[in-house]
mmCIF file of C-alpha atoms in Angstrom:
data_model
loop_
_atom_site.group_PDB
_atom_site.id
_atom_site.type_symbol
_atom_site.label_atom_id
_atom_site.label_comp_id
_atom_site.label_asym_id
_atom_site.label_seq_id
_atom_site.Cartn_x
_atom_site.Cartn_y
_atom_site.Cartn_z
ATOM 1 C CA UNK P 206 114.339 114.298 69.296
ATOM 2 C CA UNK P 207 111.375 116.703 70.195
ATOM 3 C CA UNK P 208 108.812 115.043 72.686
ATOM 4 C CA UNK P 209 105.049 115.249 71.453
ATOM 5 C CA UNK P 210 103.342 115.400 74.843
ATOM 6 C CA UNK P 211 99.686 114.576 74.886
ATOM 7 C CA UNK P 212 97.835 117.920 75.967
ATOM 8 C CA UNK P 213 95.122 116.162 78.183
ATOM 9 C CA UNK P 214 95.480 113.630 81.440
ATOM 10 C CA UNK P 215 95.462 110.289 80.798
ATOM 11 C CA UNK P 216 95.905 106.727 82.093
ATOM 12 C CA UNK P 217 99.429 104.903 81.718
ATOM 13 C CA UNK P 218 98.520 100.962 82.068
ATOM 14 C CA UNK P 219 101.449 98.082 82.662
ATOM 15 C CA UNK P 220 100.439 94.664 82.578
ATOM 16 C CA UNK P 221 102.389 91.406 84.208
ATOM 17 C CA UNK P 222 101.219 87.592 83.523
ATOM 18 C CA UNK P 223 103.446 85.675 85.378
ATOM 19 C CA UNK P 224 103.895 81.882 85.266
ATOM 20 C CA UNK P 225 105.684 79.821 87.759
ATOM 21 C CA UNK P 226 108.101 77.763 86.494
ATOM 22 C CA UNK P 227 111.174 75.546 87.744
ATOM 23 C CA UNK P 228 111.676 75.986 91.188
ATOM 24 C CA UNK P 229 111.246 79.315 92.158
ATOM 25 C CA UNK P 230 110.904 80.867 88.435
ATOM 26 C CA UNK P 231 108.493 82.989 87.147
ATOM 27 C CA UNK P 232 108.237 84.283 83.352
ATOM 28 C CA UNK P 233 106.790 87.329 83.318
ATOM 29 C CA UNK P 234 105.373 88.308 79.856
ATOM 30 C CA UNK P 235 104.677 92.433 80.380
ATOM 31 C CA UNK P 236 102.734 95.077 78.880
ATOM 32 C CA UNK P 237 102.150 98.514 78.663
ATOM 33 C CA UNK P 238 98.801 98.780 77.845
ATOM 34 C CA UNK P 239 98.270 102.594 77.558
ATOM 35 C CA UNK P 240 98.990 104.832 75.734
ATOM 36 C CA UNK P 241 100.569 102.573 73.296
ATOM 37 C CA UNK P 242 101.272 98.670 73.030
ATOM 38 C CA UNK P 243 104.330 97.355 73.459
ATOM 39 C CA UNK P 244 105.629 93.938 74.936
ATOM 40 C CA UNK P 245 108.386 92.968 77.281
ATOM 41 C CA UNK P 246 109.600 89.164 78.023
ATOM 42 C CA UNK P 247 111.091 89.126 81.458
ATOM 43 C CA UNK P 248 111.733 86.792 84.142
ATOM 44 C CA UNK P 249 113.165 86.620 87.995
ATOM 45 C CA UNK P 250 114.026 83.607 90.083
ATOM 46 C CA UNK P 251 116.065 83.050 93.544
ATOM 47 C CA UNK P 252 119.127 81.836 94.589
ATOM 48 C CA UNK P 253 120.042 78.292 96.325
ATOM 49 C CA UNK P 254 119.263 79.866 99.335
ATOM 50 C CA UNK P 255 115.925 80.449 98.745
ATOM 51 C CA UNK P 256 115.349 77.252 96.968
ATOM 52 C CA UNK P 257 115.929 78.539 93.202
ATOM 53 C CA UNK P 258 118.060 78.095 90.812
ATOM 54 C CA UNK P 259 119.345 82.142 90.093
ATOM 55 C CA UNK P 260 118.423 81.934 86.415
ATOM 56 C CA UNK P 261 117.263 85.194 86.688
ATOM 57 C CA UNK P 262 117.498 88.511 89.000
ATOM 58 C CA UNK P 263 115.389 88.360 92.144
ATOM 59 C CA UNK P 264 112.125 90.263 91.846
ATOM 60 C CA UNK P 265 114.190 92.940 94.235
ATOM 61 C CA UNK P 266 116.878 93.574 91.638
ATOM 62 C CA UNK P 267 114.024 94.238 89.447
ATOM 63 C CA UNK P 268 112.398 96.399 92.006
ATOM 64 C CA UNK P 269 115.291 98.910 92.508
ATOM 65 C CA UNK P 270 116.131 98.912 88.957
ATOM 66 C CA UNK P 271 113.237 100.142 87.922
ATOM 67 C CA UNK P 272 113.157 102.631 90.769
ATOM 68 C CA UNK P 273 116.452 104.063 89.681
ATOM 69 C CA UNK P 274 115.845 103.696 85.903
ATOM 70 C CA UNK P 275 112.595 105.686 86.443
ATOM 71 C CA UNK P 276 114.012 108.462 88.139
ATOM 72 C CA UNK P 277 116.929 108.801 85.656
ATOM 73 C CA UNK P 278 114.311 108.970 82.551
ATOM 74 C CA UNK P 279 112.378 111.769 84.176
ATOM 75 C CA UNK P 280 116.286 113.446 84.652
ATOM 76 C CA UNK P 281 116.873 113.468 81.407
ATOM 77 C CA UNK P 282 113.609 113.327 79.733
ATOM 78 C CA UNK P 283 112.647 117.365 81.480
ATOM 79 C CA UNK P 284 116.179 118.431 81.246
ATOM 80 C CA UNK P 285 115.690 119.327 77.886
ATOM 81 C CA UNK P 286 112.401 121.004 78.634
ATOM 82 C CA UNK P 287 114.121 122.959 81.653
ATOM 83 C CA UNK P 288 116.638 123.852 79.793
ATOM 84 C CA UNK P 289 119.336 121.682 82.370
ATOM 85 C CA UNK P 290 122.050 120.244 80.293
ATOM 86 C CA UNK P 291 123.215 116.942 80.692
ATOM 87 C CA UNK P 292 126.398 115.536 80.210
ATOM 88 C CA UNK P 293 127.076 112.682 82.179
ATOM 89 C CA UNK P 294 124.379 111.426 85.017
ATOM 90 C CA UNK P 295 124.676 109.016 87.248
ATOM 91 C CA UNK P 296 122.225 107.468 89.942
ATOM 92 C CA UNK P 297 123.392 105.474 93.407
ATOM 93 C CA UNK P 298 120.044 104.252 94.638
ATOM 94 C CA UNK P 299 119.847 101.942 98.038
ATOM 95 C CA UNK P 300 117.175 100.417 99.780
ATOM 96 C CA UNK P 301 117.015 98.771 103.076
ATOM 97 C CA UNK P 302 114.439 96.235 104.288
ATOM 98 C CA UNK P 303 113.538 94.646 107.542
ATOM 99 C CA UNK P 304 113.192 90.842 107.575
ATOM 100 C CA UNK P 305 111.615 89.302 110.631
ATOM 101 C CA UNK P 306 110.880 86.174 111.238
ATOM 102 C CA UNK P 307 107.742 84.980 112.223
ATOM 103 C CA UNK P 308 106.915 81.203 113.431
ATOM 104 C CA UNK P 309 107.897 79.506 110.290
ATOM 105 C CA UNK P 310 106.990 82.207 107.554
ATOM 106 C CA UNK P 311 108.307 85.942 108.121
ATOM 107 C CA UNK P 312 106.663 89.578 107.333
ATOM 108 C CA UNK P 313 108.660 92.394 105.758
ATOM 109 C CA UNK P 314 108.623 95.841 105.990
ATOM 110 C CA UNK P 315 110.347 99.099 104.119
ATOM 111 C CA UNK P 316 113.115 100.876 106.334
ATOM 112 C CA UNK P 317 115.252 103.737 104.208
ATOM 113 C CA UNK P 318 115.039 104.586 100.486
ATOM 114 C CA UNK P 319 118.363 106.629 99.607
ATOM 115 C CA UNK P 320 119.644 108.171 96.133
ATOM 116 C CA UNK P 321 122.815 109.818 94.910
ATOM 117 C CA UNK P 322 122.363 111.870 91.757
ATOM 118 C CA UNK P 323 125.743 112.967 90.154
ATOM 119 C CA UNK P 324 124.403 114.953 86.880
ATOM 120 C CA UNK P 325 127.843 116.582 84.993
ATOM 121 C CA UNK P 326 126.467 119.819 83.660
ATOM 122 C CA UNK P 327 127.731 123.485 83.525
ATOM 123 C CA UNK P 328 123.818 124.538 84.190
ATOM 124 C CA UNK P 329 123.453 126.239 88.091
ATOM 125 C CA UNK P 330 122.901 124.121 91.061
ATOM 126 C CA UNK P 331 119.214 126.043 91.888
ATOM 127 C CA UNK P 332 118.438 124.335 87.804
ATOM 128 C CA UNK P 333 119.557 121.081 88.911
ATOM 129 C CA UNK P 334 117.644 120.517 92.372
ATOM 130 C CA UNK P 335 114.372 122.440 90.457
ATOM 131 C CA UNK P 336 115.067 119.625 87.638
ATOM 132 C CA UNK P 337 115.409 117.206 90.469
ATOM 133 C CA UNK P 338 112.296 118.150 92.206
ATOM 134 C CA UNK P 339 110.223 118.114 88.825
ATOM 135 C CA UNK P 340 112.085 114.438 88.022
ATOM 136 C CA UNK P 341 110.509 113.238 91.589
ATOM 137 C CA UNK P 342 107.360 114.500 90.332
ATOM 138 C CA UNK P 343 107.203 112.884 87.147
ATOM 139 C CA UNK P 344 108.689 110.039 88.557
ATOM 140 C CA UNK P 345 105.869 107.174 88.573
ATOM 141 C CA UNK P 346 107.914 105.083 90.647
ATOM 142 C CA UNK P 347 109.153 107.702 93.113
ATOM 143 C CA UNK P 348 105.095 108.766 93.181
ATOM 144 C CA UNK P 349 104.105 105.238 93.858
ATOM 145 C CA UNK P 350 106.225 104.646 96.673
ATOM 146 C CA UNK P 351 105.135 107.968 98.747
ATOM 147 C CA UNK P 352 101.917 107.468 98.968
ATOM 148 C CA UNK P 353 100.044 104.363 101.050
ATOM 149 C CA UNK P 354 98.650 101.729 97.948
ATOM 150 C CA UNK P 355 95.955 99.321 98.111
ATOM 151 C CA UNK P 356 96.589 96.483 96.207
ATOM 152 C CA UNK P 357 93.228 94.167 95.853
ATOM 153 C CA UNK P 358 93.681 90.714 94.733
ATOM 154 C CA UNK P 359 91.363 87.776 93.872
ATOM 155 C CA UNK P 360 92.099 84.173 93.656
ATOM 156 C CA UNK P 361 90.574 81.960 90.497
ATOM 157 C CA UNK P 362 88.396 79.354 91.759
ATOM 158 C CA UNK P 363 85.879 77.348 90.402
ATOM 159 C CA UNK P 364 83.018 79.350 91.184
ATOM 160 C CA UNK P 365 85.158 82.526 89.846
ATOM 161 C CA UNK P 366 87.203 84.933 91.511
ATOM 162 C CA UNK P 367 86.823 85.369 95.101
ATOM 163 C CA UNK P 368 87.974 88.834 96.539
ATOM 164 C CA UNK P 369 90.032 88.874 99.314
ATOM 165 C CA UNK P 370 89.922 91.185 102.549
ATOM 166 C CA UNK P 371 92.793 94.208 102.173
ATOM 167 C CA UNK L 233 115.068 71.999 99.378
ATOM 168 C CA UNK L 234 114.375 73.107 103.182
ATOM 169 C CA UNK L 235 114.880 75.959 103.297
ATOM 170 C CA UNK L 236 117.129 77.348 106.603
ATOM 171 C CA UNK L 237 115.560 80.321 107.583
ATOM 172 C CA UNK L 238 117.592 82.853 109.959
ATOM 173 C CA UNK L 239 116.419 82.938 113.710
ATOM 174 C CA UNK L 240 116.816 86.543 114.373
ATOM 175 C CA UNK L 241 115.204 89.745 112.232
ATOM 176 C CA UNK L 242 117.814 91.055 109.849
ATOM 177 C CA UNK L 243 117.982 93.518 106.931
ATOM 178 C CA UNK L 244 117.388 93.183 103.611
ATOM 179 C CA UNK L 245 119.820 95.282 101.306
ATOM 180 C CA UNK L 246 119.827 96.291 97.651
ATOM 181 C CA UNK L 247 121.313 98.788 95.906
ATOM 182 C CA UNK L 248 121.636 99.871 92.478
ATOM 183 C CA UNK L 249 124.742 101.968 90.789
ATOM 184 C CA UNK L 250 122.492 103.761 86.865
ATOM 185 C CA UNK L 251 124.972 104.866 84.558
ATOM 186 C CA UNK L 252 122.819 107.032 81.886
ATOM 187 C CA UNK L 253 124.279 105.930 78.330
ATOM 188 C CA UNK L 254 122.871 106.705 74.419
ATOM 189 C CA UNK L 255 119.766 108.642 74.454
ATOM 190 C CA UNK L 256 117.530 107.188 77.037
ATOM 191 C CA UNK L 257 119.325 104.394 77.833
ATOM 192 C CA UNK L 258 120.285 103.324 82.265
ATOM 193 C CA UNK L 259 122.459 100.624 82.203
ATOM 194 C CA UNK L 260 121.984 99.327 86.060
ATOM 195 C CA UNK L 261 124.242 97.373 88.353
ATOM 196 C CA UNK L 262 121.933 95.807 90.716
ATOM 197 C CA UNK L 263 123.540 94.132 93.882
ATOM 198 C CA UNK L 264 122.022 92.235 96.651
ATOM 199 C CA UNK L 265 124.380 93.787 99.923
ATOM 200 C CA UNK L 266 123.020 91.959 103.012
ATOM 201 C CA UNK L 267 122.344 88.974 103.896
ATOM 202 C CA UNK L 268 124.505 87.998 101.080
ATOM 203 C CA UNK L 269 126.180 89.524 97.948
ATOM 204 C CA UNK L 270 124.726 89.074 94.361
ATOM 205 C CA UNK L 271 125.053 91.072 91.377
ATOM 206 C CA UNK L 272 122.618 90.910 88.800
ATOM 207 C CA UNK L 273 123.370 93.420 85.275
ATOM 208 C CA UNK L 274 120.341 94.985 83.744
ATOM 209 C CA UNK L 275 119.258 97.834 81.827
ATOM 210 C CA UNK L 276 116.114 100.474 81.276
ATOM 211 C CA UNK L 277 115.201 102.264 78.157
ATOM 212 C CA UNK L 278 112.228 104.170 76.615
ATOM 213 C CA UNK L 279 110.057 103.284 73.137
ATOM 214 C CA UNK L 280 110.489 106.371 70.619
ATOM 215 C CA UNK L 281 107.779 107.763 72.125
ATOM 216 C CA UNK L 282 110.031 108.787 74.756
ATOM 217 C CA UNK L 283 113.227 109.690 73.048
ATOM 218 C CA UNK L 284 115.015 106.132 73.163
ATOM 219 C CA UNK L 285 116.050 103.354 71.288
ATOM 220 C CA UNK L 286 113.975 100.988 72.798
ATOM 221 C CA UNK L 287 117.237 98.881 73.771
ATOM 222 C CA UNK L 288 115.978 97.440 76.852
ATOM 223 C CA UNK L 289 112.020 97.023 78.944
ATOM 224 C CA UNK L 290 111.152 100.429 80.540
ATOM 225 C CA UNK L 291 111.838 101.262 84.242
ATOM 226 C CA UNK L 292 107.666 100.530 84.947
ATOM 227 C CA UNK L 293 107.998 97.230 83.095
ATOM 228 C CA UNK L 294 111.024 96.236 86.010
ATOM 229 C CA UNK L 295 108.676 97.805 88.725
ATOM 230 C CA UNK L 296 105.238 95.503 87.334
ATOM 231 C CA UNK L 297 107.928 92.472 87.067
ATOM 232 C CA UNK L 298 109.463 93.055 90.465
ATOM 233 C CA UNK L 299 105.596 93.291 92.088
ATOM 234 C CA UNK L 300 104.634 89.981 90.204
ATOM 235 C CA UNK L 301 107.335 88.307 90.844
ATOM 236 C CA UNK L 302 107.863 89.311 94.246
ATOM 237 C CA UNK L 303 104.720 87.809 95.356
ATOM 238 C CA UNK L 304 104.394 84.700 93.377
ATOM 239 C CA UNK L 305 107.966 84.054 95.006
ATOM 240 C CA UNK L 306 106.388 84.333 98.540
ATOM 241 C CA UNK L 307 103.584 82.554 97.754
ATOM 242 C CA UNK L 308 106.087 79.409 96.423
ATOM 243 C CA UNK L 309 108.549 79.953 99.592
ATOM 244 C CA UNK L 310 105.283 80.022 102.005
ATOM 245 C CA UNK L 311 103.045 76.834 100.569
ATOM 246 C CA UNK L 312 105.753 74.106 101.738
ATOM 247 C CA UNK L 313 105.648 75.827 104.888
ATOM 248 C CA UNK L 314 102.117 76.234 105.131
ATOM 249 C CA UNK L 315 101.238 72.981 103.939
ATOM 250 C CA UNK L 316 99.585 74.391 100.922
ATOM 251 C CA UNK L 317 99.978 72.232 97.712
ATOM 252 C CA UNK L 318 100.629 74.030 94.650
ATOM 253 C CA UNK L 319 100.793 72.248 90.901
ATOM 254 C CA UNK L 320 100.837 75.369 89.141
ATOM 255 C CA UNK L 321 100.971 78.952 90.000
ATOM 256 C CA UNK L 322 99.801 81.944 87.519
ATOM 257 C CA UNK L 323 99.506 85.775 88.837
ATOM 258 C CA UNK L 324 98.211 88.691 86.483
ATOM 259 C CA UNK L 325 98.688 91.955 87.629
ATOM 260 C CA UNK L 326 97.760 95.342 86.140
ATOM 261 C CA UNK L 327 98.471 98.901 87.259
ATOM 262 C CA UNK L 328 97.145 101.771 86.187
ATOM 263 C CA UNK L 329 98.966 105.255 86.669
ATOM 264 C CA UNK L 330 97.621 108.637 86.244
ATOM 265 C CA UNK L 331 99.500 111.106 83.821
ATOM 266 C CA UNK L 332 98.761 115.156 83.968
ATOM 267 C CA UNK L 333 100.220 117.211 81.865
ATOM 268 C CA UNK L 334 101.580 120.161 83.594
ATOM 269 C CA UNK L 335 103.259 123.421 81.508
ATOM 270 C CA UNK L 336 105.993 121.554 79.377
ATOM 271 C CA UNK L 337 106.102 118.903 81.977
ATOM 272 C CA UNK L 338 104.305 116.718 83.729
ATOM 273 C CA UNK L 339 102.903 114.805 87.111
ATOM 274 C CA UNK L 340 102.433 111.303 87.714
ATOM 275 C CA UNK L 341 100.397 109.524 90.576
ATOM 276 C CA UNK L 342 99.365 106.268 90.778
ATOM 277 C CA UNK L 343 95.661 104.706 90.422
ATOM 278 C CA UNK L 344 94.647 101.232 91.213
ATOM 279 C CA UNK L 345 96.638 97.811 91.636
ATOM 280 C CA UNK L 346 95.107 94.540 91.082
ATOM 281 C CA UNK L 347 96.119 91.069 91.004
ATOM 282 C CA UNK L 348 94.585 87.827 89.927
ATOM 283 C CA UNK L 349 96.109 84.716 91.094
ATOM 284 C CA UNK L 350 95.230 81.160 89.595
ATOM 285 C CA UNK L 351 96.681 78.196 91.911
ATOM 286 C CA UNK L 352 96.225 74.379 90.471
ATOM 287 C CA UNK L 353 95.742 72.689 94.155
ATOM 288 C CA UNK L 354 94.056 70.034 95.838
ATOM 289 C CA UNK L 355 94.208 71.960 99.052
ATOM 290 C CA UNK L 356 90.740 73.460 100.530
ATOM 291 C CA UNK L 357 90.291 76.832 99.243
ATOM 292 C CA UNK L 358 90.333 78.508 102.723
ATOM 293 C CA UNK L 359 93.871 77.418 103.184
ATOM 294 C CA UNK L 360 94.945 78.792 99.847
ATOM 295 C CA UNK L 361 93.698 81.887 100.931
ATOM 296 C CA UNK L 362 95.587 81.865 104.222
ATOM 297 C CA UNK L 363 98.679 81.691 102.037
ATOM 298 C CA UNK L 364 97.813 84.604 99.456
ATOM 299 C CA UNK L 365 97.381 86.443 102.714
ATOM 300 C CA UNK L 366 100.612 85.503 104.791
ATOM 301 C CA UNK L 367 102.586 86.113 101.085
ATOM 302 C CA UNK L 368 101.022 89.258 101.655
ATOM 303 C CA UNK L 369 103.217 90.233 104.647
ATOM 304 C CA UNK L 370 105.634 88.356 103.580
ATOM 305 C CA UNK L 371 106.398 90.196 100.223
ATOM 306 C CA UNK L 372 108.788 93.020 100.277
ATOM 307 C CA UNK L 373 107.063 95.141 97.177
ATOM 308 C CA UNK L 374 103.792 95.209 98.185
ATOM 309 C CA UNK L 375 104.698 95.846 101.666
ATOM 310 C CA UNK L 376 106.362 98.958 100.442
ATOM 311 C CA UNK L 377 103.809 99.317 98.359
ATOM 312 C CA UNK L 378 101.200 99.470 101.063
ATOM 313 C CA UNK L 379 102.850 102.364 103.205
ATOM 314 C CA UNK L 380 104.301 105.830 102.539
ATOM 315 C CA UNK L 381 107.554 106.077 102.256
ATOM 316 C CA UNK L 382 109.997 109.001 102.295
ATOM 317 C CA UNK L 383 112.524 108.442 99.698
ATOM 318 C CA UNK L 384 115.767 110.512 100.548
ATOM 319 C CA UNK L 385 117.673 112.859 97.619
ATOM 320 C CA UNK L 386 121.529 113.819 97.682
ATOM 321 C CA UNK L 387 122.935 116.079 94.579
ATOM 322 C CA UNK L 388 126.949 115.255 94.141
ATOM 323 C CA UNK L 389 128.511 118.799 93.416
ATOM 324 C CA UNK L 390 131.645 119.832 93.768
ATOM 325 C CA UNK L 391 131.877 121.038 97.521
ATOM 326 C CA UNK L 392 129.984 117.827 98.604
ATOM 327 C CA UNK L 393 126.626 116.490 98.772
ATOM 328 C CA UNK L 394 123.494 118.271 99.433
ATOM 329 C CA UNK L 395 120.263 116.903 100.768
ATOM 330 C CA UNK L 396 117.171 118.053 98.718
ATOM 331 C CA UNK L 397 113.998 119.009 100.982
ATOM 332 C CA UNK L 398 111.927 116.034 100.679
#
């Protein structure tokens, strides 16, 4: 299948309304907004030891997986258009986080982000790591997490929503 | 269920092992490595749009659902500890990503992150806002989120692996 690719920049836009339920469930109803509408029923939860009841992944799992499912859709989706043939790919993605405890909550911090890409192709090496450096690019994921984010959140109240300090 | 928490900072370890099948398709064994094993079975896809069969949620609608999830779990795990009541717990989160066009390809970056969060509680407001704010710290994603991180690439070929300048 050919890709139609819009000509000018635009705005991609994912929406999550999440509901706590059970325990330590949420549903997660998701949307991509723009450029097109589609819908997405998902949910995560924890395990008995942290209080859930592991009906679902942990937001993590969900985490990674899209990480690594992002970066193998930008493989395959400019292979074609670099002319990089695919036969088999296959991505090892690992991420390791520090947990430290702090009086009776904790705070959490990023430590190493690592990926293994086996692609089975006859193409040259050089075409592989330029595909791979053009995947990373395209990559909203990858793009997201190398660059510092501010995330602004406001909390319903009766008088409305009330900003809070980043 | 009191939760035991561990007395010493520790690391927090995912990873994820994408197999790329049909046209678009990442079917993705997620595993929780440390401090425990889980496995968790999931899959990506892409909407026609994109060259797939729309089998599975897209790799952005796992990152949105790992972010909303991530920090309505915190903000669960924290209120018992925090004496924070909470009757019911909604969070709506949007982000928007820019797309460029760029030759055949294209480069992605992203834009703005927001979150509302609606908490049914009897407890003063001030106190629910100490608790969006220590969930905050205490939530993996938008910790990574809020810092640049350098995300490590290894290409499998046939004389071993070799690290792509990042």
């Amino acid at each position: 299948m050919t890709i139609e690719q819009p000509k000018k920049p635009t705005e991609v836009i994912f929406t999550c309304s999440g509901t706590a339920i059970g325990k330590m469930r949420n549903d997660l109803q998701v949307k991509m907004v723009e450029p097109m509408l589609e819908e997405f029923t998902m949910a995560t939860d924890e395990g008995p030891f942290h209080g859930g009841d592991a009906t679902a992944p942990p937001p993590l799992a969900l985490f990674i997986g899209g990480l690594t499912g992002c970066i193998m859709t930008q493989l395959r989706a400019f292979a074609k258009r670099m002319n990089v043939e695919i036969n088999d790919l296959q991505v090892d993605c690992k991420i390791v986080w520090q947990w430290t405890p702090k009086d009776r909550i904790y705070e959490t911090a990023p430590k190493a982000f690592d990926m293994e890409i086996s692609i089975d192709s006859p193409s040259a090496i050089e075409d592989q790591l330029a595909l791979i450096q053009a995947a990373r690019k395209g990559c909203f994921v990858e793009q997201t997490l190398g660059q510092s984010n501010k995330i602004t959140h406001r909390l319903k109240t009766e008088g409305g929503y009330m900003r809070l300090p980043s």
